[in-house]
Amino acid sequence: MLVPKESEASDLLRKIDVNTALQYGTAQGYPALYSWLRHFTREHLHPSIPYTGGPDIILTCGSTDGFSKALQLLHNEWSEEKDWVREREGMLVEKYTYMSAVQAALPRGMNVVPVDIDDQGMIPYGEGSLEDILSNWDTKKGKRPHLMYIVTIGQNPTGTVMGLERRKEIYGICSKYDVVIIEDDPYWYLQYPSAFAAMQARSENLTPTSSHFEDFHQPELRAPSHTFKSSGFDFLDSLVPSFLSIDADGRILRLDTFSKTTAPGCRLGWITAQPAFIERLLRITESTTQQPSGFVQSMVAELLMGPETAQDGGRGGAKDGSGWKVDGWVRWLEGMRGNYERRMNTMGSILEEGRFRVQSSSDQSSETTGAKSNSADDKFDTFDNASTDAADQDDSDDDEWHAVDKVQMYTFDWPAGGMFLWLKVDFSTHPLVEKVALKDLSQALWFHFLSKPYRVLMSPGTMFSPTKTIAETTGCMHFRLCFAAVDEEDVAIASHNIVAAFNSFWEKTKIDDPEDVEAGFFADSQDDAVDEKMIMLTNTPGGILC
């Protein structure tokens, strides 16, 4: 790929060169990229938006920047020292959520309100649901929340996908209580039909195999094809549509990003919303970031669009030097989905087989792993071959029978989308559950994963808990594993190591003081000149947990 120093293109919407990229640009985005992306968004990503005139877009310095600007647009800052409690505004989030959004909201004095979730994300009705919270809001806490932050596809960290009918229910409640929805969808293209096949196999007491993936028919999470206008691409039409597709009120701001489709370091994304929102966001951008990097915008534009003519001097992403165009970009997205889905299936299959630990009632430590069962209470009798060997040697016949427990160490739902597997630890079956505080047991397990010979780094669930109560009660029972950050071979190695680490941790009869465990781990790491490779199942380099 090559961006020329100077393009001779006469059309500003086709002009891609270094000369224009390095100058001050417009707040809405580099003209060539803005034009291409706006057309792609309106005609292919979201061709069925119901309001007249359709949406507009504005480019951002990534989704985090887009969210920050959306907060500035939709939220009035509140100070405990200066303002009445009745004036405090709130933001609804999922029970487990992407904490950068929470951390951006809290300094503004926002009241962050978690809503219960299930296997499709945020729950519309019932105890702890969206309707329950809004209809029973206590004004002593401040104003009833008027803003929602939600990740509906490949939810971070749980990996759930919200179907269309659920979206309609959530949208209807938001319309009733006048809640504006910020839909953060960096993983929209990463929807995995095979996850439903795996969960179906588990329900039938079967181990998921490739045949299950091939023969399974995915539950319908989107509307029949005739309900919405076609995007022109089967792959895009197969995906659960955005909230934008049902946005009759114009209350959706959608955040998209190139971080998960090209490179995180691009720091480039865009917001799609009704034109009135975009106009206000344009003014905010003019007085803050002014524009995303011109360098980055020109490179992405050249990749997608390519030069206007062969004499232009540029070279796009296609082999012949032209740009990928819309069809090439969609092929890239579909291929990327397939790549990540294979990694997800590799991790899921290994963890599925290792959920249970088999241990004798007379000898609580056993090296047998991977028993297949759906009940942690299953028990059966087995012949002790070790006793048979001993009897042969002693010329005696005192074969023994022992009760054997199949103990579930963890569980998970196969990720229906995104980059993460949300693993829930069943600490209730650990020998020390009555003797060690849950948060200390969780922390000890996290360091155990890091230790030799396992050497796997993952994100603790407390990092995705929007309140201290959630972190200390249920968040500490979870870990988030990112299967997208490493290649498939390392995904397999890490997954086997996780199963092995669980089994050895379940043999522990004593947990050291958490501070001693932490100090000992870092001391060991510094002493080793040559160490086993640490596999990072986080989504950032260097093992940063976010």
Coordinates of C-alpha atoms in Angstrom, one line a residue:
M1 CA 0.0 0.0 0.0
L2 CA 1.3 3.5 -0.9
V3 CA -0.1 7.0 -0.3
P4 CA 1.4 9.3 -2.9
K5 CA 2.9 12.7 -2.0
E6 CA 0.5 14.5 -4.3
S7 CA -2.6 13.2 -6.1
E8 CA -3.8 14.7 -9.3
A9 CA -7.4 13.7 -8.6
S10 CA -9.7 16.6 -9.3
D11 CA -12.5 15.3 -7.1
L12 CA -11.8 16.2 -3.5
L13 CA -13.8 13.1 -2.4
R14 CA -11.3 10.9 -4.4
K15 CA -8.2 12.8 -3.5
I16 CA -5.8 10.8 -1.2
D17 CA -2.3 12.1 -0.7
V18 CA 0.3 13.1 1.9
N19 CA -0.1 16.8 1.0
T20 CA -3.7 17.0 2.2
A21 CA -3.3 14.4 4.9
L22 CA -0.7 16.4 6.7
Q23 CA -2.7 19.6 6.7
Y24 CA -5.4 20.7 9.2
G25 CA -8.5 18.9 8.1
T26 CA -12.2 19.0 8.7
A27 CA -13.7 17.8 11.9
Q28 CA -16.1 15.4 10.2
G29 CA -13.2 13.5 8.7
Y30 CA -10.8 13.2 5.8
P31 CA -13.1 14.0 2.8
A32 CA -12.3 10.8 0.8
L33 CA -12.6 8.5 3.8
Y34 CA -15.7 10.3 5.2
S35 CA -17.5 10.0 1.8
W36 CA -16.7 6.3 1.4
L37 CA -17.5 5.4 5.0
R38 CA -20.8 7.4 4.9
H39 CA -21.9 5.5 1.8
F40 CA -20.9 2.2 3.2
T41 CA -22.7 2.8 6.5
R42 CA -25.9 4.0 4.9
E43 CA -26.2 1.6 2.0
H44 CA -24.6 -1.6 3.4
L45 CA -24.2 -1.6 7.2
H46 CA -27.5 -0.1 8.1
P47 CA -29.7 0.2 5.0
S48 CA -33.0 0.0 6.9
I49 CA -32.9 2.9 9.3
P50 CA -36.5 4.0 9.7
Y51 CA -36.3 7.8 10.1
T52 CA -36.5 10.1 7.1
G53 CA -33.3 11.1 5.5
G54 CA -31.2 8.4 7.2
P55 CA -28.2 8.9 9.5
D56 CA -25.0 10.8 9.2
I57 CA -21.6 10.0 10.5
I58 CA -18.5 11.7 12.0
L59 CA -15.1 10.1 12.3
T60 CA -13.5 9.8 15.7
C61 CA -10.1 8.9 17.3
G62 CA -11.5 5.4 18.1
S63 CA -14.6 4.3 20.1
T64 CA -13.3 5.6 23.4
D65 CA -13.0 9.1 21.9
G66 CA -16.5 8.7 20.4
F67 CA -17.9 7.7 23.8
S68 CA -16.2 10.6 25.6
K69 CA -17.8 13.0 23.1
A70 CA -21.2 11.4 23.4
L71 CA -21.0 11.9 27.2
Q72 CA -20.1 15.5 26.7
L73 CA -23.1 15.9 24.4
L74 CA -25.6 14.1 26.5
H75 CA -24.6 14.5 30.1
N76 CA -24.4 17.5 32.5
E77 CA -21.5 17.2 34.9
W78 CA -22.4 16.9 38.6
S79 CA -20.4 17.7 41.7
E80 CA -21.2 16.3 45.2
E81 CA -19.8 19.5 46.7
K82 CA -21.8 21.9 44.6
D83 CA -24.9 20.3 43.3
W84 CA -28.2 18.9 44.7
V85 CA -28.5 15.1 44.6
R86 CA -31.8 15.6 42.7
E87 CA -29.8 17.0 39.8
R88 CA -27.5 14.0 39.5
E89 CA -27.8 12.2 36.1
G90 CA -27.4 8.5 35.6
M91 CA -26.2 5.9 33.0
L92 CA -27.5 2.4 32.6
V93 CA -25.0 -0.3 31.9
E94 CA -24.9 -4.1 31.9
K95 CA -24.1 -6.0 35.1
Y96 CA -20.7 -6.7 33.7
T97 CA -19.4 -4.1 31.3
Y98 CA -16.4 -2.5 29.6
M99 CA -15.0 -0.5 32.4
S100 CA -13.4 2.2 30.3
A101 CA -16.9 3.5 29.8
V102 CA -17.6 3.5 33.5
Q103 CA -14.3 5.1 34.3
A104 CA -15.0 7.9 31.8
A105 CA -18.5 8.5 33.4
L106 CA -17.6 8.5 37.1
P107 CA -15.3 11.6 37.1
R108 CA -18.3 13.5 35.6
G109 CA -20.3 12.7 38.7
M110 CA -22.5 10.2 36.8
N111 CA -24.6 7.7 38.7
V112 CA -23.7 4.3 37.1
V113 CA -26.6 1.9 37.3
P114 CA -26.1 -1.8 36.5
V115 CA -28.9 -3.9 34.9
D116 CA -29.1 -7.7 35.2
I117 CA -28.1 -9.8 32.2
D118 CA -28.7 -13.2 30.7
D119 CA -27.5 -15.2 27.7
Q120 CA -28.7 -12.4 25.4
G121 CA -27.4 -9.5 27.4
M122 CA -29.5 -6.9 29.2
I123 CA -32.8 -8.1 30.6
P124 CA -35.9 -6.1 29.7
Y125 CA -38.4 -7.4 32.3
G126 CA -38.3 -9.1 35.7
E127 CA -36.4 -8.5 38.9
G128 CA -33.3 -6.4 38.4
S129 CA -34.3 -5.7 34.8
L130 CA -34.4 -2.4 32.8
E131 CA -38.1 -1.9 33.3
D132 CA -37.8 -2.8 37.0
I133 CA -35.1 -0.2 37.6
L134 CA -36.7 2.6 35.6
S135 CA -40.2 2.1 36.9
N136 CA -39.1 1.9 40.5
W137 CA -36.4 4.5 40.5
D138 CA -35.7 6.2 43.8
T139 CA -35.3 9.9 43.2
K140 CA -33.2 10.2 46.3
K141 CA -30.4 8.8 44.2
G142 CA -30.8 11.5 41.6
K143 CA -32.6 11.8 38.3
R144 CA -33.9 8.7 36.7
P145 CA -31.2 7.6 34.2
H146 CA -31.7 9.0 30.7
L147 CA -28.6 7.4 29.1
M148 CA -27.6 3.8 28.4
Y149 CA -24.2 2.4 27.4
I150 CA -24.5 -1.1 25.9
V151 CA -22.4 -3.6 23.9
T152 CA -24.9 -5.9 22.2
I153 CA -22.7 -8.1 20.0
G154 CA -19.9 -10.2 21.6
Q155 CA -20.6 -8.3 24.8
N156 CA -17.4 -7.4 26.6
P157 CA -16.8 -9.4 28.7
T158 CA -19.5 -12.0 28.5
G159 CA -19.6 -12.8 24.7
T160 CA -23.4 -12.7 24.4
V161 CA -25.3 -11.6 21.4
M162 CA -28.6 -9.7 21.7
G163 CA -31.3 -10.9 19.2
L164 CA -33.7 -8.6 17.4
E165 CA -36.7 -9.4 19.5
R166 CA -34.8 -8.5 22.7
R167 CA -33.6 -5.3 21.0
K168 CA -37.2 -4.3 20.3
E169 CA -38.1 -4.9 24.0
I170 CA -35.1 -2.8 25.2
Y171 CA -35.8 -0.1 22.7
G172 CA -39.5 0.1 23.6
I173 CA -38.6 0.6 27.3
C174 CA -36.0 3.2 26.4
S175 CA -38.6 5.0 24.3
K176 CA -41.1 4.9 27.2
Y177 CA -38.7 6.4 29.6
D178 CA -36.9 8.6 27.1
V179 CA -33.5 7.0 27.4
V180 CA -30.8 7.6 24.7
I181 CA -28.8 4.5 23.8
I182 CA -25.1 4.6 23.1
E183 CA -24.5 1.3 21.2
D184 CA -20.9 0.3 21.2
D185 CA -20.4 -2.4 18.6
P186 CA -16.7 -3.1 17.8
Y187 CA -17.4 -6.8 17.5
W188 CA -20.5 -6.6 15.3
Y189 CA -18.9 -8.6 12.4
L190 CA -17.8 -11.4 14.9
Q191 CA -21.0 -13.4 15.3
Y192 CA -20.4 -17.1 15.7
P193 CA -23.2 -19.6 14.7
S194 CA -21.1 -22.5 16.0
A195 CA -21.5 -21.4 19.6
F196 CA -25.1 -22.3 19.6
A197 CA -24.3 -25.8 18.2
A198 CA -21.8 -26.3 21.1
M199 CA -24.4 -25.3 23.7
Q200 CA -26.9 -27.6 22.1
A201 CA -24.5 -30.5 22.3
R202 CA -23.8 -29.8 25.9
S203 CA -27.5 -29.8 26.7
E204 CA -27.6 -33.3 25.2
N205 CA -24.6 -34.5 27.3
L206 CA -22.4 -34.6 24.2
T207 CA -19.0 -33.2 23.6
P208 CA -19.2 -30.6 20.7
T209 CA -17.5 -31.8 17.5
S210 CA -17.1 -30.5 14.0
S211 CA -20.2 -32.5 13.0
H212 CA -22.3 -30.5 15.5
F213 CA -21.1 -27.3 14.0
E214 CA -21.9 -28.4 10.5
D215 CA -25.4 -29.8 11.0
F216 CA -26.7 -27.3 13.5
H217 CA -29.3 -24.6 12.5
Q218 CA -28.8 -21.4 14.5
P219 CA -31.7 -20.0 16.4
E220 CA -33.2 -17.0 14.6
L221 CA -31.8 -13.9 16.3
R222 CA -32.7 -11.5 13.5
A223 CA -35.8 -10.9 11.5
P224 CA -36.7 -12.8 8.3
S225 CA -34.8 -11.5 5.3
H226 CA -37.8 -9.8 3.8
T227 CA -38.3 -7.5 6.9
F228 CA -35.2 -5.3 6.2
K229 CA -33.7 -4.0 3.0
S230 CA -30.7 -6.1 1.9
S231 CA -27.2 -4.8 2.4
G232 CA -26.2 -6.4 -1.0
F233 CA -24.0 -9.0 0.8
D234 CA -25.1 -12.3 2.2
F235 CA -22.6 -12.1 5.1
L236 CA -23.8 -8.7 6.3
D237 CA -27.5 -9.8 5.9
S238 CA -26.8 -12.8 8.1
L239 CA -25.8 -10.7 11.1
V240 CA -28.1 -9.5 13.8
P241 CA -28.9 -5.9 12.9
S242 CA -28.0 -2.8 14.9
F243 CA -30.4 -0.9 17.2
L244 CA -30.3 1.6 14.3
S245 CA -32.5 -0.7 12.2
I246 CA -35.4 -0.1 14.6
D247 CA -34.5 3.5 15.6
A248 CA -37.8 5.2 14.9
D249 CA -37.2 7.9 17.5
G250 CA -33.6 8.8 16.5
R251 CA -32.3 7.9 20.0
I252 CA -29.3 5.7 19.0
L253 CA -25.7 6.8 18.8
R254 CA -23.7 3.9 17.4
L255 CA -19.9 3.6 18.0
D256 CA -17.8 1.8 15.3
T257 CA -14.1 1.3 15.1
F258 CA -11.3 0.2 12.8
S259 CA -9.4 -1.1 15.9
K260 CA -10.8 -4.6 15.7
T261 CA -10.7 -4.8 11.9
T262 CA -7.4 -3.2 10.9
A263 CA -5.2 -2.3 13.9
P264 CA -5.9 -1.0 17.4
G265 CA -3.1 1.5 17.0
C266 CA -5.0 3.3 14.2
R267 CA -7.2 5.0 16.8
L268 CA -9.8 5.6 14.2
G269 CA -13.6 5.0 14.3
W270 CA -16.9 6.7 13.6
I271 CA -20.2 7.5 15.1
T272 CA -23.5 6.9 13.3
A273 CA -26.6 8.8 14.5
Q274 CA -29.4 11.1 13.5
P275 CA -28.1 14.3 11.8
A276 CA -29.0 16.6 14.8
F277 CA -26.7 14.5 17.1
I278 CA -23.9 14.5 14.5
E279 CA -24.1 18.3 14.1
R280 CA -23.5 18.8 17.9
L281 CA -20.7 16.2 17.9
L282 CA -19.1 18.1 15.0
R283 CA -19.0 21.2 17.2
I284 CA -17.5 19.3 20.1
T285 CA -14.9 17.8 17.8
E286 CA -14.0 21.3 16.5
S287 CA -13.2 22.5 20.0
T288 CA -11.4 19.3 21.2
T289 CA -9.6 16.8 19.0
Q290 CA -10.3 18.7 15.8
Q291 CA -9.8 15.6 13.7
P292 CA -8.4 12.1 13.8
S293 CA -4.8 11.6 12.5
G294 CA -4.6 12.7 8.9
F295 CA -1.8 10.1 8.3
V296 CA -4.1 7.3 9.5
Q297 CA -7.1 8.4 7.7
S298 CA -5.2 8.7 4.4
M299 CA -3.8 5.2 4.8
V300 CA -7.2 3.6 5.6
A301 CA -8.7 5.5 2.6
E302 CA -6.0 4.3 0.3
L303 CA -6.5 0.7 1.5
L304 CA -10.2 0.8 0.9
M305 CA -10.5 3.1 -2.1
G306 CA -7.2 2.9 -3.9
P307 CA -6.0 5.5 -6.5
E308 CA -8.4 7.2 -8.8
T309 CA -6.2 6.3 -11.9
A310 CA -3.1 4.3 -12.5
Q311 CA -1.2 7.6 -12.9
D312 CA -2.2 8.8 -9.5
G313 CA 0.9 7.3 -7.8
G314 CA -1.0 5.6 -5.0
R315 CA -1.4 1.9 -4.3
G316 CA -4.4 0.4 -2.5
G317 CA -5.0 -2.8 -0.6
A318 CA -5.8 -5.1 -3.6
K319 CA -3.1 -7.1 -5.3
D320 CA -3.4 -5.1 -8.5
G321 CA -2.9 -1.9 -6.6
S322 CA -6.5 -0.8 -6.6
G323 CA -8.5 -0.5 -3.4
W324 CA -10.4 -3.2 -1.6
K325 CA -13.7 -1.5 -2.4
V326 CA -16.8 -2.4 -0.6
D327 CA -16.9 -6.1 -1.7
G328 CA -13.2 -6.6 -0.7
W329 CA -13.8 -5.0 2.7
V330 CA -16.8 -7.3 3.3
R331 CA -14.7 -10.3 2.3
W332 CA -12.0 -9.3 4.7
L333 CA -14.6 -9.0 7.5
E334 CA -16.1 -12.4 6.8
G335 CA -12.6 -14.0 6.6
M336 CA -11.7 -12.4 9.9
R337 CA -14.9 -13.7 11.5
G338 CA -13.9 -17.3 10.4
N339 CA -10.4 -16.9 11.7
Y340 CA -11.6 -15.8 15.2
E341 CA -14.4 -18.4 15.2
R342 CA -11.8 -21.2 14.8
R343 CA -9.8 -19.9 17.8
M344 CA -13.0 -19.6 19.8
N345 CA -13.9 -23.3 19.0
T346 CA -10.4 -24.4 19.9
M347 CA -10.6 -22.8 23.3
G348 CA -14.2 -23.8 23.9
S349 CA -13.6 -27.4 23.0
I350 CA -10.6 -27.8 25.3
L351 CA -12.3 -26.0 28.2
E352 CA -15.5 -28.0 27.7
E353 CA -13.7 -31.3 28.2
G354 CA -11.9 -30.1 31.3
R355 CA -14.8 -28.6 33.3
F356 CA -14.9 -31.6 35.7
R357 CA -12.4 -33.0 38.0
V358 CA -12.6 -36.7 39.0
Q359 CA -11.6 -37.5 42.5
S360 CA -11.9 -40.5 44.8
S361 CA -13.7 -40.0 48.1
S362 CA -10.9 -41.7 49.9
D363 CA -8.2 -39.8 48.1
Q364 CA -9.2 -36.3 47.2
S365 CA -6.3 -35.8 44.8
S366 CA -6.5 -37.4 41.4
E367 CA -4.8 -36.7 38.1
T368 CA -7.8 -37.7 36.0
T369 CA -9.4 -34.8 34.2
G370 CA -11.9 -34.1 31.5
A371 CA -14.8 -36.2 32.6
K372 CA -17.9 -35.4 30.6
S373 CA -21.0 -34.7 32.6
N374 CA -23.5 -31.9 33.2
S375 CA -24.0 -32.4 36.9
A376 CA -21.4 -31.5 39.5
D377 CA -23.2 -34.0 41.9
D378 CA -22.7 -37.1 39.7
K379 CA -21.1 -40.0 41.5
F380 CA -20.3 -43.5 40.4
D381 CA -18.2 -46.5 41.5
T382 CA -15.0 -47.5 39.8
F383 CA -12.6 -50.4 40.3
D384 CA -9.3 -49.3 41.8
N385 CA -6.6 -50.8 39.5
A386 CA -3.8 -49.7 41.8
S387 CA -5.3 -52.0 44.4
T388 CA -5.3 -54.8 41.9
D389 CA -1.6 -54.3 41.2
A390 CA -0.8 -54.4 44.9
A391 CA -2.9 -57.5 45.4
D392 CA -1.0 -59.3 42.6
Q393 CA 2.3 -58.5 44.3
D394 CA 1.1 -59.6 47.7
D395 CA -0.7 -62.7 46.4
S396 CA -3.9 -61.3 48.0
D397 CA -7.3 -60.5 46.6
D398 CA -8.4 -57.3 48.4
D399 CA -9.6 -55.3 45.4
E400 CA -11.3 -52.2 46.5
W401 CA -14.2 -50.1 45.3
H402 CA -14.3 -46.4 45.9
A403 CA -17.0 -43.8 45.4
V404 CA -15.8 -41.2 42.9
D405 CA -17.0 -37.6 42.7
K406 CA -17.2 -35.7 39.4
V407 CA -16.6 -32.1 40.7
Q408 CA -17.3 -29.2 38.4
M409 CA -14.5 -26.6 38.7
Y410 CA -15.9 -24.0 36.3
T411 CA -18.5 -23.4 33.7
F412 CA -19.0 -21.0 30.7
D413 CA -21.3 -20.2 27.9
W414 CA -19.7 -20.6 24.5
P415 CA -19.2 -17.0 23.1
A416 CA -21.9 -16.2 20.5
G417 CA -19.8 -13.3 19.3
G418 CA -16.8 -11.1 20.0
M419 CA -13.3 -11.9 21.2
F420 CA -13.9 -13.2 24.8
L421 CA -14.9 -16.2 26.8
W422 CA -16.4 -15.4 30.2
L423 CA -15.5 -18.2 32.5
K424 CA -17.3 -18.7 35.9
V425 CA -15.4 -20.5 38.6
D426 CA -17.4 -22.9 40.8
F427 CA -15.6 -22.1 44.1
S428 CA -18.3 -24.0 46.0
T429 CA -16.6 -27.2 45.1
H430 CA -13.1 -26.2 46.3
P431 CA -11.8 -27.8 49.5
L432 CA -11.0 -24.4 51.0
V433 CA -14.3 -22.6 50.3
E434 CA -15.3 -22.6 53.9
K435 CA -11.9 -21.5 55.2
V436 CA -10.8 -18.7 52.7
A437 CA -12.6 -15.6 51.7
L438 CA -14.0 -15.7 48.1
K439 CA -12.0 -12.7 46.9
D440 CA -8.7 -14.2 48.4
L441 CA -9.4 -17.6 46.8
S442 CA -10.0 -15.9 43.5
Q443 CA -6.8 -13.9 43.7
A444 CA -4.8 -17.0 44.6
L445 CA -6.2 -18.8 41.6
W446 CA -5.3 -15.8 39.3
F447 CA -1.7 -16.0 40.5
H448 CA -1.8 -19.8 40.2
F449 CA -2.6 -19.3 36.5
L450 CA 0.4 -17.1 36.2
S451 CA 2.8 -19.4 37.9
K452 CA 4.9 -22.2 36.3
P453 CA 4.2 -24.4 34.5
Y454 CA 0.9 -22.8 33.4
R455 CA 2.0 -19.2 32.6
V456 CA -1.4 -17.9 31.4
L457 CA -2.5 -14.3 31.9
M458 CA -6.2 -13.5 31.8
S459 CA -8.4 -10.7 33.1
P460 CA -10.1 -11.1 36.5
G461 CA -13.8 -10.5 36.5
T462 CA -13.6 -7.7 39.1
M463 CA -12.3 -5.5 36.3
F464 CA -15.6 -5.6 34.6
S465 CA -17.8 -5.0 37.6
P466 CA -19.3 -1.5 37.6
T467 CA -19.9 -1.5 41.4
K468 CA -17.9 -2.7 44.4
T469 CA -20.7 -4.9 45.5
I470 CA -20.8 -6.8 42.2
A471 CA -17.0 -7.1 42.2
E472 CA -16.9 -8.7 45.7
T473 CA -19.9 -11.0 45.3
T474 CA -20.0 -12.3 41.8
G475 CA -17.3 -10.5 39.7
C476 CA -14.5 -12.3 41.6
M477 CA -16.0 -15.6 40.5
H478 CA -15.2 -14.8 36.8
F479 CA -12.3 -14.5 34.5
R480 CA -12.3 -13.1 30.9
L481 CA -10.2 -15.0 28.4
C482 CA -9.4 -13.3 25.0
F483 CA -8.9 -15.9 22.3
A484 CA -8.3 -13.2 19.6
A485 CA -5.1 -11.9 20.9
V486 CA -2.9 -14.9 20.1
D487 CA -2.7 -17.4 17.3
E488 CA -4.6 -20.7 17.3
E489 CA -1.6 -22.8 18.5
D490 CA -1.1 -20.6 21.6
V491 CA -4.9 -20.6 22.2
A492 CA -4.7 -24.4 22.4
I493 CA -1.6 -24.4 24.7
A494 CA -3.1 -21.8 27.0
S495 CA -6.4 -23.6 27.2
H496 CA -4.8 -26.9 28.2
N497 CA -2.7 -25.1 30.7
I498 CA -5.8 -23.5 32.2
V499 CA -7.4 -26.9 32.7
A500 CA -4.2 -28.3 34.3
A501 CA -4.0 -25.2 36.6
F502 CA -7.6 -25.7 37.7
N503 CA -6.9 -29.4 38.6
S504 CA -3.8 -28.6 40.6
F505 CA -5.4 -25.7 42.4
W506 CA -8.3 -28.0 43.5
E507 CA -5.6 -30.1 45.2
K508 CA -4.5 -27.2 47.5
T509 CA -5.2 -27.6 51.2
K510 CA -3.7 -24.2 52.1
I511 CA -3.7 -20.8 50.6
D512 CA -0.8 -18.4 51.5
D513 CA -1.4 -14.8 52.4
P514 CA -2.4 -12.9 49.2
E515 CA 0.4 -10.4 49.7
D516 CA 3.0 -13.2 50.1
V517 CA 1.6 -14.9 47.0
E518 CA 2.0 -11.7 45.0
A519 CA 5.5 -10.9 46.3
G520 CA 6.6 -14.5 45.7
F521 CA 5.3 -14.5 42.1
F522 CA 7.1 -11.3 41.1
A523 CA 10.3 -12.5 42.8
D524 CA 10.3 -15.7 40.9
S525 CA 9.7 -13.9 37.6
Q526 CA 12.6 -11.6 38.2
D527 CA 15.0 -14.4 39.2
D528 CA 14.4 -16.5 36.1
A529 CA 16.8 -15.5 33.3
V530 CA 15.1 -17.8 30.9
D531 CA 11.4 -18.4 31.6
E532 CA 8.5 -20.2 30.0
K533 CA 6.6 -18.0 27.6
M534 CA 3.7 -16.2 29.2
I535 CA 0.6 -16.5 27.0
M536 CA -1.5 -13.3 27.2
L537 CA -5.2 -14.0 27.0
T538 CA -5.8 -10.3 27.4
N539 CA -6.5 -8.0 24.4
T540 CA -3.6 -5.7 24.9
P541 CA 0.2 -6.1 24.4
G542 CA 2.4 -6.6 27.4
G543 CA -0.3 -8.2 29.5
I544 CA -2.1 -5.0 30.4
L545 CA -5.3 -6.1 31.9
C546 CA -8.1 -4.2 30.1

